[in-house]
mmCIF file of C-alpha atoms in Angstrom:
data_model
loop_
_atom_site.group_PDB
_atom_site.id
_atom_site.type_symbol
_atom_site.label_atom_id
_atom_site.label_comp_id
_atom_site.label_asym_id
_atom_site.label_seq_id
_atom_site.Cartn_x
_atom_site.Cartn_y
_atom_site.Cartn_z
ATOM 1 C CA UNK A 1 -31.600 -7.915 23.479
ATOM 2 C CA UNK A 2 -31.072 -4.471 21.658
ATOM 3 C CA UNK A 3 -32.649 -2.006 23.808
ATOM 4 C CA UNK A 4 -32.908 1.668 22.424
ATOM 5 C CA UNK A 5 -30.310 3.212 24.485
ATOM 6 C CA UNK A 6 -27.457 1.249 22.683
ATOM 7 C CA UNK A 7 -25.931 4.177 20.885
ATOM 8 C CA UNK A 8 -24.194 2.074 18.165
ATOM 9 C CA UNK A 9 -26.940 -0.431 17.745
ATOM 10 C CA UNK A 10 -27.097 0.328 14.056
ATOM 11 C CA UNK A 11 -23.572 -0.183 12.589
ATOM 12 C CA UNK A 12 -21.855 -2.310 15.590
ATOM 13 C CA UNK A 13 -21.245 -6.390 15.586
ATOM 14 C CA UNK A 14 -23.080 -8.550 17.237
ATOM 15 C CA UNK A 15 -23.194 -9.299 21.228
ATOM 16 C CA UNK A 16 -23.124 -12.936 23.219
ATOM 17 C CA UNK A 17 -26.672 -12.448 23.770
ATOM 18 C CA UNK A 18 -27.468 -12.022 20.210
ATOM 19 C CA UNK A 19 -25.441 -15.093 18.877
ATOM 20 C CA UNK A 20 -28.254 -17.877 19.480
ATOM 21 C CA UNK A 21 -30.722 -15.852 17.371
ATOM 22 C CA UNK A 22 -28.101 -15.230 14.560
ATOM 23 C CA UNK A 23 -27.222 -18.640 14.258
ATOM 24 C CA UNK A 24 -31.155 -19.716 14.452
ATOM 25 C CA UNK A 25 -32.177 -17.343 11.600
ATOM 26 C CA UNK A 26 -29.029 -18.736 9.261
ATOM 27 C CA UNK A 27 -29.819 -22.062 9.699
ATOM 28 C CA UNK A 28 -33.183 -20.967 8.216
ATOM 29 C CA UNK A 29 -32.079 -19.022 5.746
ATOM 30 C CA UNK A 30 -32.350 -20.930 2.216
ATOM 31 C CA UNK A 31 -30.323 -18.819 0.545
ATOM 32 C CA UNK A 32 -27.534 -19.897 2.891
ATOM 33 C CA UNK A 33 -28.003 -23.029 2.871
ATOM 34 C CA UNK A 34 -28.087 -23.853 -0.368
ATOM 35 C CA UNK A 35 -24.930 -21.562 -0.614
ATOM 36 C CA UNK A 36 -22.810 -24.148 1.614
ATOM 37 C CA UNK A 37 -24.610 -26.837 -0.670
ATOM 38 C CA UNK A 38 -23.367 -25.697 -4.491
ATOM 39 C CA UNK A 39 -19.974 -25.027 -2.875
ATOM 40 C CA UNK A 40 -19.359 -27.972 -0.703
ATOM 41 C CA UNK A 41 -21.025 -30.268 -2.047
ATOM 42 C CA UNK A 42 -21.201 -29.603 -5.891
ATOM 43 C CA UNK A 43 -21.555 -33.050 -7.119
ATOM 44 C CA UNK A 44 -24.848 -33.863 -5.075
ATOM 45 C CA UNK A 45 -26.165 -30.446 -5.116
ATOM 46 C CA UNK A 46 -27.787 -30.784 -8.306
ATOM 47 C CA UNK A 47 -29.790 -34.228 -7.982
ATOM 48 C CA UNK A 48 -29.909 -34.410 -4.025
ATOM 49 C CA UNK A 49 -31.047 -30.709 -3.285
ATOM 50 C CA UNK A 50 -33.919 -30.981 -1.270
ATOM 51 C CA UNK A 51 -32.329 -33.599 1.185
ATOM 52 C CA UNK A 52 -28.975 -32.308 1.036
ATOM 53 C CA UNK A 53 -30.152 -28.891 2.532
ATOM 54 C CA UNK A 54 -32.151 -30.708 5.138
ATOM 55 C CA UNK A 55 -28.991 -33.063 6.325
ATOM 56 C CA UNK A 56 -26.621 -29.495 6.168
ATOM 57 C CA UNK A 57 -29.606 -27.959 8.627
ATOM 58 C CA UNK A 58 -29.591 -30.718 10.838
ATOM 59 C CA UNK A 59 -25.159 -30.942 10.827
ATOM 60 C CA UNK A 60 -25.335 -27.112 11.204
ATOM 61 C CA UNK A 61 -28.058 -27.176 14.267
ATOM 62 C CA UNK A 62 -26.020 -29.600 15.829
ATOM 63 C CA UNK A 63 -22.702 -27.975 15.190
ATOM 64 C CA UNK A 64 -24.221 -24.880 16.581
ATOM 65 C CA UNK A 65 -26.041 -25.546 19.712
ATOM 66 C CA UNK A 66 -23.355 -24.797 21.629
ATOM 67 C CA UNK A 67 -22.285 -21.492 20.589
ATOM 68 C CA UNK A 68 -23.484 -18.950 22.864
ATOM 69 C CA UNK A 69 -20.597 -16.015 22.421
ATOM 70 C CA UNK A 70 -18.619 -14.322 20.099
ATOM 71 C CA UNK A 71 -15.583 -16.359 21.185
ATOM 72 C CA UNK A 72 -16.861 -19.548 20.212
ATOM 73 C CA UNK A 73 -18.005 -18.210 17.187
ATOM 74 C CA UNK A 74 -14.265 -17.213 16.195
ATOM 75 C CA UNK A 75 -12.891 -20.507 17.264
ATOM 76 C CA UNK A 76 -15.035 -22.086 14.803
ATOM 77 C CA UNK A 77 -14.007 -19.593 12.072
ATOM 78 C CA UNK A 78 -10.616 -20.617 13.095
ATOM 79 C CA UNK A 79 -11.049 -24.257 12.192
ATOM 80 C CA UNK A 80 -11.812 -22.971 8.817
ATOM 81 C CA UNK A 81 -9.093 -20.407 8.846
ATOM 82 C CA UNK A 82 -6.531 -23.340 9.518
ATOM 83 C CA UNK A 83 -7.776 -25.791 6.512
ATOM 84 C CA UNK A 84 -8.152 -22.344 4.420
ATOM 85 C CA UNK A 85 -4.283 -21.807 4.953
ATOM 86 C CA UNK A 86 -3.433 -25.543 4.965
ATOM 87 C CA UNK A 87 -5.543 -25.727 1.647
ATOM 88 C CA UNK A 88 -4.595 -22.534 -0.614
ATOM 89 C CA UNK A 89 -1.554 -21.097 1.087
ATOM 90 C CA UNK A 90 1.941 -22.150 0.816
ATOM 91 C CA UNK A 91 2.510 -20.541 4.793
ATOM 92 C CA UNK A 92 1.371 -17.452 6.267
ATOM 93 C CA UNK A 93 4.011 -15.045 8.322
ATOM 94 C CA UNK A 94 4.312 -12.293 10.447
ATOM 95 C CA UNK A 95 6.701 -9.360 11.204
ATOM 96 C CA UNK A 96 6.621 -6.741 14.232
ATOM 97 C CA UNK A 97 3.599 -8.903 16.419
ATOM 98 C CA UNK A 98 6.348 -8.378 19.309
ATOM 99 C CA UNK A 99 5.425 -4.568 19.799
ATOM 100 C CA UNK A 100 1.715 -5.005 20.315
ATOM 101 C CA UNK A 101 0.455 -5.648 23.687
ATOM 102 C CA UNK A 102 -2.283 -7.657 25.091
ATOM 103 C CA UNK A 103 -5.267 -5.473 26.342
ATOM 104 C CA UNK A 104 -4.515 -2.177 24.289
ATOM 105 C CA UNK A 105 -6.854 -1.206 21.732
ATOM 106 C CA UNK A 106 -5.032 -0.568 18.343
ATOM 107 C CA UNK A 107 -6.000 0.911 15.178
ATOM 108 C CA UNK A 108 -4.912 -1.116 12.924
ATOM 109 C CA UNK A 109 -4.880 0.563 9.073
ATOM 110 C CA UNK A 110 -4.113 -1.897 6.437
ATOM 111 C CA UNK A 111 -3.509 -2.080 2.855
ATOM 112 C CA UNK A 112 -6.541 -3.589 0.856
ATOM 113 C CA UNK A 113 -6.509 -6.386 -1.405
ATOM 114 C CA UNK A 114 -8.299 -9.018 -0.625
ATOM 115 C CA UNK A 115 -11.891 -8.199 0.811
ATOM 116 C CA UNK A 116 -12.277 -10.969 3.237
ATOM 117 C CA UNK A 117 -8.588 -12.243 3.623
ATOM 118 C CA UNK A 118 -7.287 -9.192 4.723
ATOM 119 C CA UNK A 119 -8.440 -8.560 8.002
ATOM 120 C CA UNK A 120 -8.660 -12.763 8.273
ATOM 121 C CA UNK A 121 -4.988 -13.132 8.278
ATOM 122 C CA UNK A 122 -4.480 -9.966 10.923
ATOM 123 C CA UNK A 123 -7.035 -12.268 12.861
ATOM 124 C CA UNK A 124 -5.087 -15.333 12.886
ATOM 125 C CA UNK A 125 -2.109 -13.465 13.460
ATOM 126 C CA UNK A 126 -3.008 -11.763 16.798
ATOM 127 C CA UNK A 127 -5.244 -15.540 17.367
ATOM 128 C CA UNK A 128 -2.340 -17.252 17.056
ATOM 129 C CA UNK A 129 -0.056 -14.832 19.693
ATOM 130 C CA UNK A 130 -2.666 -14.635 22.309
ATOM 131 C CA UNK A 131 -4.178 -11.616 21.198
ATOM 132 C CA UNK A 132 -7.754 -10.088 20.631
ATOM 133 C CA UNK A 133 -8.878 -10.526 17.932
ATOM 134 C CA UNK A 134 -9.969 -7.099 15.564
ATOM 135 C CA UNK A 135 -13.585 -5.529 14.614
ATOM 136 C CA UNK A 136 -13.951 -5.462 11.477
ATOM 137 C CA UNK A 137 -14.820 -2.508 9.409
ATOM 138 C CA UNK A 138 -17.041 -3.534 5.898
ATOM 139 C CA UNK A 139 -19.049 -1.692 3.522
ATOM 140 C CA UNK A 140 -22.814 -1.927 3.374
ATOM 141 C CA UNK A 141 -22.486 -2.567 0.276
ATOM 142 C CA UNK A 142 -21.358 -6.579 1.033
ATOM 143 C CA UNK A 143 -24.495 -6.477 3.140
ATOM 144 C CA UNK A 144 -27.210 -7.356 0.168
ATOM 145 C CA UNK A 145 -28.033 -10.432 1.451
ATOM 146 C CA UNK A 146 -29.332 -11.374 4.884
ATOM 147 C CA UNK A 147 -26.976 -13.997 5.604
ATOM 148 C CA UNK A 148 -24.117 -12.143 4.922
ATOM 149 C CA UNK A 149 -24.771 -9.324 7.890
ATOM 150 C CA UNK A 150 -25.650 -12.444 10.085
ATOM 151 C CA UNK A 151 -22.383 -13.827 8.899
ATOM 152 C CA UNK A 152 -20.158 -10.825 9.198
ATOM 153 C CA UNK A 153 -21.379 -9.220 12.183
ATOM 154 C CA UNK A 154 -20.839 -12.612 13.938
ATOM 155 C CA UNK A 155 -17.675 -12.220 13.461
ATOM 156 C CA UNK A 156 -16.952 -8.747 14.604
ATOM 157 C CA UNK A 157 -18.079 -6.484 11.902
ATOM 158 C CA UNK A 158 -19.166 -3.514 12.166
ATOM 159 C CA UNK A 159 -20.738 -1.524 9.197
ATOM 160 C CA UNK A 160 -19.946 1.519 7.085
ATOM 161 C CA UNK A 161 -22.428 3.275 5.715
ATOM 162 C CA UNK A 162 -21.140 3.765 2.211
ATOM 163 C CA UNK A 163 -24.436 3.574 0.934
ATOM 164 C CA UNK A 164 -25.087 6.997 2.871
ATOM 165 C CA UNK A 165 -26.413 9.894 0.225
ATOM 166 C CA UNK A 166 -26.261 13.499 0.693
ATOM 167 C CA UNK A 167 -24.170 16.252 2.563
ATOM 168 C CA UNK A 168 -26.390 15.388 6.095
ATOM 169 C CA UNK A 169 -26.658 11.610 5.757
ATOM 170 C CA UNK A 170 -23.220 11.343 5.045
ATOM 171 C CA UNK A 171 -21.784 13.589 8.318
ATOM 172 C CA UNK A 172 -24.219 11.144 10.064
ATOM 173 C CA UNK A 173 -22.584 8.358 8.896
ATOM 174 C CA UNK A 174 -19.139 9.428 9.712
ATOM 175 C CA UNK A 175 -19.762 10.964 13.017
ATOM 176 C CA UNK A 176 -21.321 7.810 14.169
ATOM 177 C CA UNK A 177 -18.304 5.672 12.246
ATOM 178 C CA UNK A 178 -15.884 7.878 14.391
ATOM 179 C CA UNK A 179 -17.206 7.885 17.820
ATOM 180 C CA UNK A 180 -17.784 3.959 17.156
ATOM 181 C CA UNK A 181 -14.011 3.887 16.445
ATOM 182 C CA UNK A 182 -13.205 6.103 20.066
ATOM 183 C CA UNK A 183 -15.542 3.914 21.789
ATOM 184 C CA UNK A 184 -13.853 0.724 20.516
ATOM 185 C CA UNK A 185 -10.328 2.046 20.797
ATOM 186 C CA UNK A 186 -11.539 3.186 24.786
ATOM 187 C CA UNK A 187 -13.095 -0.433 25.353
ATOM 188 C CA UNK A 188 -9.337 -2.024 24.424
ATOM 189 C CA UNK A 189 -11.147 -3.513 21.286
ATOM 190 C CA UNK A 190 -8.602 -3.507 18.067
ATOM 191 C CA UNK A 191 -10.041 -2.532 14.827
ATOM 192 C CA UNK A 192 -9.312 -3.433 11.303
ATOM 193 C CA UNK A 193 -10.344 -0.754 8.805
ATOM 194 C CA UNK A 194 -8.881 -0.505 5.169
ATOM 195 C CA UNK A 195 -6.320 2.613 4.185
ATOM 196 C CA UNK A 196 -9.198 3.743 1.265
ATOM 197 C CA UNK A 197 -12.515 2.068 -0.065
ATOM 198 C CA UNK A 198 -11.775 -0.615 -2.269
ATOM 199 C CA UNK A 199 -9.542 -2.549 -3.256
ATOM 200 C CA UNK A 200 -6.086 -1.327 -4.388
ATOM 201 C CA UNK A 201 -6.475 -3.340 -7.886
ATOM 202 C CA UNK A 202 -3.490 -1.715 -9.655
ATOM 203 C CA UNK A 203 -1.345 -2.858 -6.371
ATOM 204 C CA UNK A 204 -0.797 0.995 -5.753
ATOM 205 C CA UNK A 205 -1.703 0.810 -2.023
ATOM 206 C CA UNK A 206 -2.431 4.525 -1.334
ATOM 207 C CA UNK A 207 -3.848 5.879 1.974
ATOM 208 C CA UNK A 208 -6.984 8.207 1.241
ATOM 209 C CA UNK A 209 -6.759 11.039 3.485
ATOM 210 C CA UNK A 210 -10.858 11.348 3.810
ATOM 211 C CA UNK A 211 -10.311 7.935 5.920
ATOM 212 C CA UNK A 212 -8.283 10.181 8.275
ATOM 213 C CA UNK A 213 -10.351 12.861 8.394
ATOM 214 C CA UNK A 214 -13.309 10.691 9.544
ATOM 215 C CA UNK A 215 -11.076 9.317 11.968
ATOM 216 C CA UNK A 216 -10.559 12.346 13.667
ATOM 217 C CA UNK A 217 -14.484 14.044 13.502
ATOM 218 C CA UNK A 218 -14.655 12.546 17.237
ATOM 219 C CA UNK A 219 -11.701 14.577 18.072
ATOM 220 C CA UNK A 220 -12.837 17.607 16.835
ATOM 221 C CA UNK A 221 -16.315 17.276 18.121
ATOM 222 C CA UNK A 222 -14.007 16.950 21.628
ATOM 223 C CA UNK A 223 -12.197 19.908 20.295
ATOM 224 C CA UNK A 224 -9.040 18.187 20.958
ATOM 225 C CA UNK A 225 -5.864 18.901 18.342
ATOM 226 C CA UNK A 226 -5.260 16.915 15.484
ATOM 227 C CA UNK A 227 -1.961 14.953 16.912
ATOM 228 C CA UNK A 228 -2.826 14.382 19.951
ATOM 229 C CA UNK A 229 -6.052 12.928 18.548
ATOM 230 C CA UNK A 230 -4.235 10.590 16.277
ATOM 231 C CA UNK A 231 -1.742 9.316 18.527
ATOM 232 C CA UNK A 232 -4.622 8.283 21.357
ATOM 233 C CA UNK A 233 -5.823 6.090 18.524
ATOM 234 C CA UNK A 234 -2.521 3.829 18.417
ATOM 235 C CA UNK A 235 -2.971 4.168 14.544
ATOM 236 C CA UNK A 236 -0.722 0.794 13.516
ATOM 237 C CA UNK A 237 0.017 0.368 9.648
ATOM 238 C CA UNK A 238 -0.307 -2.970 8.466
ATOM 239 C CA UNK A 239 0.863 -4.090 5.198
ATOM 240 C CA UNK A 240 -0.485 -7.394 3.667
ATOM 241 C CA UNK A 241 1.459 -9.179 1.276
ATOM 242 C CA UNK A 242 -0.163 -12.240 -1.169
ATOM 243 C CA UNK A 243 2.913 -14.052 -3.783
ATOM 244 C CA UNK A 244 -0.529 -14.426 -5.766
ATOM 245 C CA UNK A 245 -3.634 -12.596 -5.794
ATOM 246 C CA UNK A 246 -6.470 -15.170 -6.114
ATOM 247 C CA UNK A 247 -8.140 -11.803 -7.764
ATOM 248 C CA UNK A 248 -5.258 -10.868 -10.060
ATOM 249 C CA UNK A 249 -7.552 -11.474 -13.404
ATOM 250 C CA UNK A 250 -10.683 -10.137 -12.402
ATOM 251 C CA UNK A 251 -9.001 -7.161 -11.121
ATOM 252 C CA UNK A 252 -7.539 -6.591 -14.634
ATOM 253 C CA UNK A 253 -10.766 -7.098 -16.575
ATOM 254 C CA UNK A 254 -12.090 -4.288 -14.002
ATOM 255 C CA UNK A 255 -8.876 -2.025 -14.810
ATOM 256 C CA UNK A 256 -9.183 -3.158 -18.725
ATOM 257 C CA UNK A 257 -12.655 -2.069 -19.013
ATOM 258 C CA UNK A 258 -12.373 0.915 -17.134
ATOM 259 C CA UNK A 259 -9.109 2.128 -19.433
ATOM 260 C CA UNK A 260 -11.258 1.102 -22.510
ATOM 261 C CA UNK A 261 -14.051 1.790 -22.032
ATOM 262 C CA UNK A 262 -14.393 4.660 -19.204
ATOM 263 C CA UNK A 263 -16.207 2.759 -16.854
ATOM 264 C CA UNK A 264 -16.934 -0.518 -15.240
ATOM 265 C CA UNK A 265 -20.398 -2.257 -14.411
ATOM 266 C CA UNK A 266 -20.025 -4.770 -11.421
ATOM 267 C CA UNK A 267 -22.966 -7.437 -11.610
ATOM 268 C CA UNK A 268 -25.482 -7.677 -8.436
ATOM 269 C CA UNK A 269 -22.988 -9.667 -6.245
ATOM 270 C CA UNK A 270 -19.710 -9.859 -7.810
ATOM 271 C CA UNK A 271 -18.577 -8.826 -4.837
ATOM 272 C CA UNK A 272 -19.418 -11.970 -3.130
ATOM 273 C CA UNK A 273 -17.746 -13.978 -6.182
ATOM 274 C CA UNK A 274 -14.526 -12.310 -5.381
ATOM 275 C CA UNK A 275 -15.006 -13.258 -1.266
ATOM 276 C CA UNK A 276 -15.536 -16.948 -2.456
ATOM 277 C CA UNK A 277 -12.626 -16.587 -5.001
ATOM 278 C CA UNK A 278 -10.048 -15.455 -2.542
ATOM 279 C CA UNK A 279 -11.186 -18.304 -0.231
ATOM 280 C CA UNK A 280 -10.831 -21.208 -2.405
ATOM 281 C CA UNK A 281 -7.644 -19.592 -4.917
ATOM 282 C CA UNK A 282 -4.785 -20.410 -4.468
ATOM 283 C CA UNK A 283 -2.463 -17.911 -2.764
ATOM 284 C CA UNK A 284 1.540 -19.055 -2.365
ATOM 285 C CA UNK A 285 2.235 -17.376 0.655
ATOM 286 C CA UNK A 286 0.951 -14.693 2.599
ATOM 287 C CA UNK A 287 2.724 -12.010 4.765
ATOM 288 C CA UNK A 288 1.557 -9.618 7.324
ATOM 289 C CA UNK A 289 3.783 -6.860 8.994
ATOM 290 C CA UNK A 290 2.269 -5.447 11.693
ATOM 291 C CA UNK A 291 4.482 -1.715 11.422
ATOM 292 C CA UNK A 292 5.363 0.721 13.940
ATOM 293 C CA UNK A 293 3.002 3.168 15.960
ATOM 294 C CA UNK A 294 2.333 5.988 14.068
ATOM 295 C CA UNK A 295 3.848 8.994 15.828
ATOM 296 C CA UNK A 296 5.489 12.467 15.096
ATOM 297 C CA UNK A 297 3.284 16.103 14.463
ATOM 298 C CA UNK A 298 1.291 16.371 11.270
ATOM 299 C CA UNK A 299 0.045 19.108 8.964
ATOM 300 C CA UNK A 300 -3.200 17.343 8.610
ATOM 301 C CA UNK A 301 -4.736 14.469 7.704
ATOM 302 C CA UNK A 302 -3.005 14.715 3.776
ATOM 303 C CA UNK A 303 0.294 14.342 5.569
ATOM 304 C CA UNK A 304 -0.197 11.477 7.847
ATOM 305 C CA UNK A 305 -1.363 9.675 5.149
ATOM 306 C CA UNK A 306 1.728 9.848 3.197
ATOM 307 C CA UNK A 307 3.833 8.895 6.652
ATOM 308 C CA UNK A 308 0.989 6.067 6.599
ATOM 309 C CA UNK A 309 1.898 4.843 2.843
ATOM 310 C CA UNK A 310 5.818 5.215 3.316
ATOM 311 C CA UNK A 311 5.330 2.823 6.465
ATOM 312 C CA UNK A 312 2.912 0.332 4.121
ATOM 313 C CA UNK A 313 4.837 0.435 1.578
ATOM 314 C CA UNK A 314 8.557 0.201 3.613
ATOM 315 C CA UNK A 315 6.865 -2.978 5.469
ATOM 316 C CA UNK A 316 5.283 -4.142 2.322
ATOM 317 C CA UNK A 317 7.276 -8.105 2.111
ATOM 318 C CA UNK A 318 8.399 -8.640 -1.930
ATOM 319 C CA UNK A 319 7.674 -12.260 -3.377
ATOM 320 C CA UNK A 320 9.702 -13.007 -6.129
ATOM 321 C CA UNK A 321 6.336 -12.703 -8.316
ATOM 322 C CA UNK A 322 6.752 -9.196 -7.623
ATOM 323 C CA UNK A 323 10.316 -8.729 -8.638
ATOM 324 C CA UNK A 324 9.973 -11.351 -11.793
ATOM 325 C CA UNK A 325 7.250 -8.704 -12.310
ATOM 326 C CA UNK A 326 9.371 -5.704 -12.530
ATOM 327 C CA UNK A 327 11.851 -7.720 -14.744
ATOM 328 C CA UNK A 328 14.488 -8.419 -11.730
ATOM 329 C CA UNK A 329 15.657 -11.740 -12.126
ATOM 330 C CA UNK A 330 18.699 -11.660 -10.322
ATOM 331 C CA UNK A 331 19.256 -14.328 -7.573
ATOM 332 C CA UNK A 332 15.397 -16.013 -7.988
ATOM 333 C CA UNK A 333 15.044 -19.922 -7.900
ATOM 334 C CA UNK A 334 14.410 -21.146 -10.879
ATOM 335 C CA UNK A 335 11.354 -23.103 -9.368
ATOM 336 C CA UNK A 336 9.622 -19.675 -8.619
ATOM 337 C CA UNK A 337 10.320 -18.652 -12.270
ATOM 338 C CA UNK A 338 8.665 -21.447 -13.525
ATOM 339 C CA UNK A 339 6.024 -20.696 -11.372
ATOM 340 C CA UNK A 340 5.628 -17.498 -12.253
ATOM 341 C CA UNK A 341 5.709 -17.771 -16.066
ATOM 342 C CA UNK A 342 3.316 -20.811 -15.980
ATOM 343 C CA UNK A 343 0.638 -18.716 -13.944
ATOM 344 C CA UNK A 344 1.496 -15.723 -16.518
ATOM 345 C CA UNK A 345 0.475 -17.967 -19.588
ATOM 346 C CA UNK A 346 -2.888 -18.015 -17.963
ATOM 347 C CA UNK A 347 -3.534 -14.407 -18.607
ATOM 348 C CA UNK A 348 -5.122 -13.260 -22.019
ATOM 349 C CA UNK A 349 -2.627 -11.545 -23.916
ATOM 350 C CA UNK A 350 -4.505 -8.044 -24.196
ATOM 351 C CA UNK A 351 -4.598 -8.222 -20.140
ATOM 352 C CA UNK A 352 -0.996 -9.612 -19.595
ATOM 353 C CA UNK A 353 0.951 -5.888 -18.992
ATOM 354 C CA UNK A 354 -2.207 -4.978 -16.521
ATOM 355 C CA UNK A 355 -1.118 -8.276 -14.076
ATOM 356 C CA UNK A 356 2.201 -7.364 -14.390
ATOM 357 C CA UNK A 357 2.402 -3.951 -13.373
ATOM 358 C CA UNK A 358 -0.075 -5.210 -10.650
ATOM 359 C CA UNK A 359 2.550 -7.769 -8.879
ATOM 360 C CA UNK A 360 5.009 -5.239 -10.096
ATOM 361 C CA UNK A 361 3.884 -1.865 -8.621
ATOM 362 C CA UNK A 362 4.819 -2.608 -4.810
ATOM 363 C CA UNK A 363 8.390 -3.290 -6.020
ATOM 364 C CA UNK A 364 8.732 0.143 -7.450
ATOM 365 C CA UNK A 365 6.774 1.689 -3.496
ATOM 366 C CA UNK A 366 8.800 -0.400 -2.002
ATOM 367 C CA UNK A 367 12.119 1.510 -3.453
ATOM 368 C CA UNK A 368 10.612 5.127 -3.334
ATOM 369 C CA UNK A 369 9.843 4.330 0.496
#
C-alpha cells in the first residue's frame, strides 16, 4: 500500500506489495489482452476473439498467481528474454562485467537505440552474472496506455516526467528525478538511464550535457562540488552495439522527413510499434560493454559528457555491417557481405545513403575516440 509519506511515490517502480494488484488490473485490462491476442495468436484472433481473450485470461491468471515480488516478476521476463535472443539474435555478448561488483549501486549511462532492448540486454547481462538487475529510467511519454505503466513499472521503471511544462514544473521534475537517482544509487539499486532523450537515429550517440546537469541538482541542493558529486554516483558508460537495427528504416523515414520536409509527425503510438518491432526483428548479434568508472576532475557537466562519449564510443563493438557501411571491405567474410547487401536491397533507393551513414557513423566515433 502507497501511503503518503513515500516521497517518490509518483515516478518510482513498483513494490512486492503492489505486484498482486498490478497483475490483477492487467489481466483485466482489454486493451492488453487483446494486445497478446493480435500478436500471438494472429491467425485466430480475427474469428476466435471473444474466446481467445477469455482462454489468454484464464492462462495468464494461472500463470500469475504465484507472483508476489518483483523478483518473480523478472524471472518471468527472463523466460521471454531467453526465446527473444534465441528467436531474433544471432548471440548476445559482453565486455568489462568483471569490474562491477555485487551490492554497489551503479549508474549506468548508455547509448540509446533501441527503446526497450537497451536496458533489456544490460538486464540479462548483470541476470546472467549474478547481478541486480537495473531501474529503469522511461519517458512518460511511453506511458499512454494503462497497461504499459503496469507493464513497465513491474519491471523496475521508474518515470521521467518529459511531459513536464514550464520553468517550475520542469525544476520539479528534475529535482525529484535527481534525488530519486541519490536515493537509488544510496539503496545499492543500479540504474539504467539513456545518455540524451531519444533515440540516437543517425547512430551519432552523443551524451546531452542537460542529462548531467540533472544528475547533479541533488548535489548542489547538498551543496557538495561537482566531482565529487559525480564520482559518488559510480557513473558507468555503457555502449550497446546491434549488427542490425530492427528500427534502421523507420528511423530513416523519421530522418528523411525531417531533412525534407522540416519536421516529423509521429502517429498516437508509434512509439509502441517501434517497442514491438525491436522485439520481434531480427537483430544478428548484440554487444554490450559495460566501460570503465568514470573518474578524473571536470569543468562541468559539458566536459564530462564528452569524456562520457569518447568512452561510448571507444567501447562501442564494430559489426562488419558497420564497416561494409563505411565502404571498408578489407578482411570481411563474404557470408556477412552477402548479408549485408541483401538487407541493403530492402531499403528504398531515396532512403538507402540515410541507413548507411546510420550503420556507418559509429565506425567514423569509433576512430576519432
Amino acid at each position: 500500500m502507497v501511503s503518503d509519506t513515500d516521497t517518490f511515490k509518483e515516478i518510482r517502480p513498483y513494490r512486492d506489495d503492489e505486484v498482486a494488484a498490478a497483475t490483477e488490473r492487467l489481466i483485466r485490462d482489454d486493451e492488453f489482452i487483446g494486445a497478446i491476442a493480435k500478436y500471438r495468436f494472429p491467425a485466430f484472433s480475427q474469428w476466435g476473439g471473444p474466446l481467445l481473450k477469455v482462454a489468454i485470461r484464464l492462462y495468464l491468471g494461472w500463470r500469475w498467481r504465484k507472483l508476489t515480488s518483483i523478483r518473480q516478476v523478472q524471472l518471468e521476463v527472463a523466460g521471454y528474454m531467453e526465446k527473444m535472443i534465441a528467436n531474433t539474435t544471432d548471440g548476445v555478448s559482453y565486455s568489462g562485467m568483471e569490474q562491477l561488483q555485487p551490492g554497489v549501486g551503479y549508474l549506468f549511462i548508455s547509448n540509446h537505440r533501441d527503446i526497450a532492448l537497451d536496458p533489456a540486454f544490460v538486464n540479462w547481462g548483470l541476470h546472467s552474472n549474478g547481478l541486480d538487475t537495473v531501474r529503469i529510467a522511461i519517458g512518460d511519454n511511453l506511458l499512454r496506455k494503462p497497461c504499459a505503466t503496469e507493464l513497465m513499472k513491474l519491471n523496475k521503471s521508474f518515470i521521467v516526467k518529459r511531459s513536464a511544462k514550464g520553468p517550475r514544473e520542469m525544476m520539479k521534475a528534475f529535482s525529484e528525478l535527481s534525488a530519486y537517482l541519490r536515493h537509488s544509487i544510496d539503496e545499492g539499486q543500479s540504474i539504467w538511464i539513456a545518455q540524451k532523450e531519444g533515440r540516437a537515429k543517425d547512430g551519432d550517440d552523443r551524451t546531452d550535457p542537460a542529462i548531467l546537469k540533472m544528475f547533479y541538482m541533488e548535489g548542489k541542493r547538498q551543496k557538495i562540488p561537482f566531482n565529487d558529486y559525480i564520482k559518488s554516483l559510480n557513473l558507468v558508460p555503457v555502449s550497446i552495439a546491434y549488427e542490425y537495427d530492427p528500427g534502421d528504416l523507420a528511423k530513416a523515414r523519421e530522418l528523411y522527413a525531417k531533412a525534407r520536409h522540416g519536421s516529423y509527425e509521429k502517429s498516437e503510438f508509434e512509439d509502441i510499434q517501434s517497442i514491438v518491432q525491436g522485439i520481434v526483428g531480427q537483430k544478428g548479434r548484440v554487444h554490450v560493454t559495460f566501460g570503465q568508472p568514470v573518474s578524473g576532475e571536470f569543468d562541468g557537466p559539458e566536459q564530462l559528457a564528452q569524456a562520457i562519449d569518447r568512452e561510448i564510443h571507444a567501447n562501442y563493438h564494430l559489426f562488419p555491417s558497420n564497416y561494409l557501411a563505411a565502404g571498408q571491405t578489407a578482411h570481411i567474410d563474404p557470408k556477412a557481405i552477402e548479408v549485408f547487401e541483401q538487407h541493403m536491397a530492402q531499403m528504398p533507393q531515396d532512403l538507402r545513403e540515410l541507413v548507411l551513414s546510420m550503420y556507418a557513423r559509429p565506425v567514423a566515433n569509433k576512430g576519432q575516440a
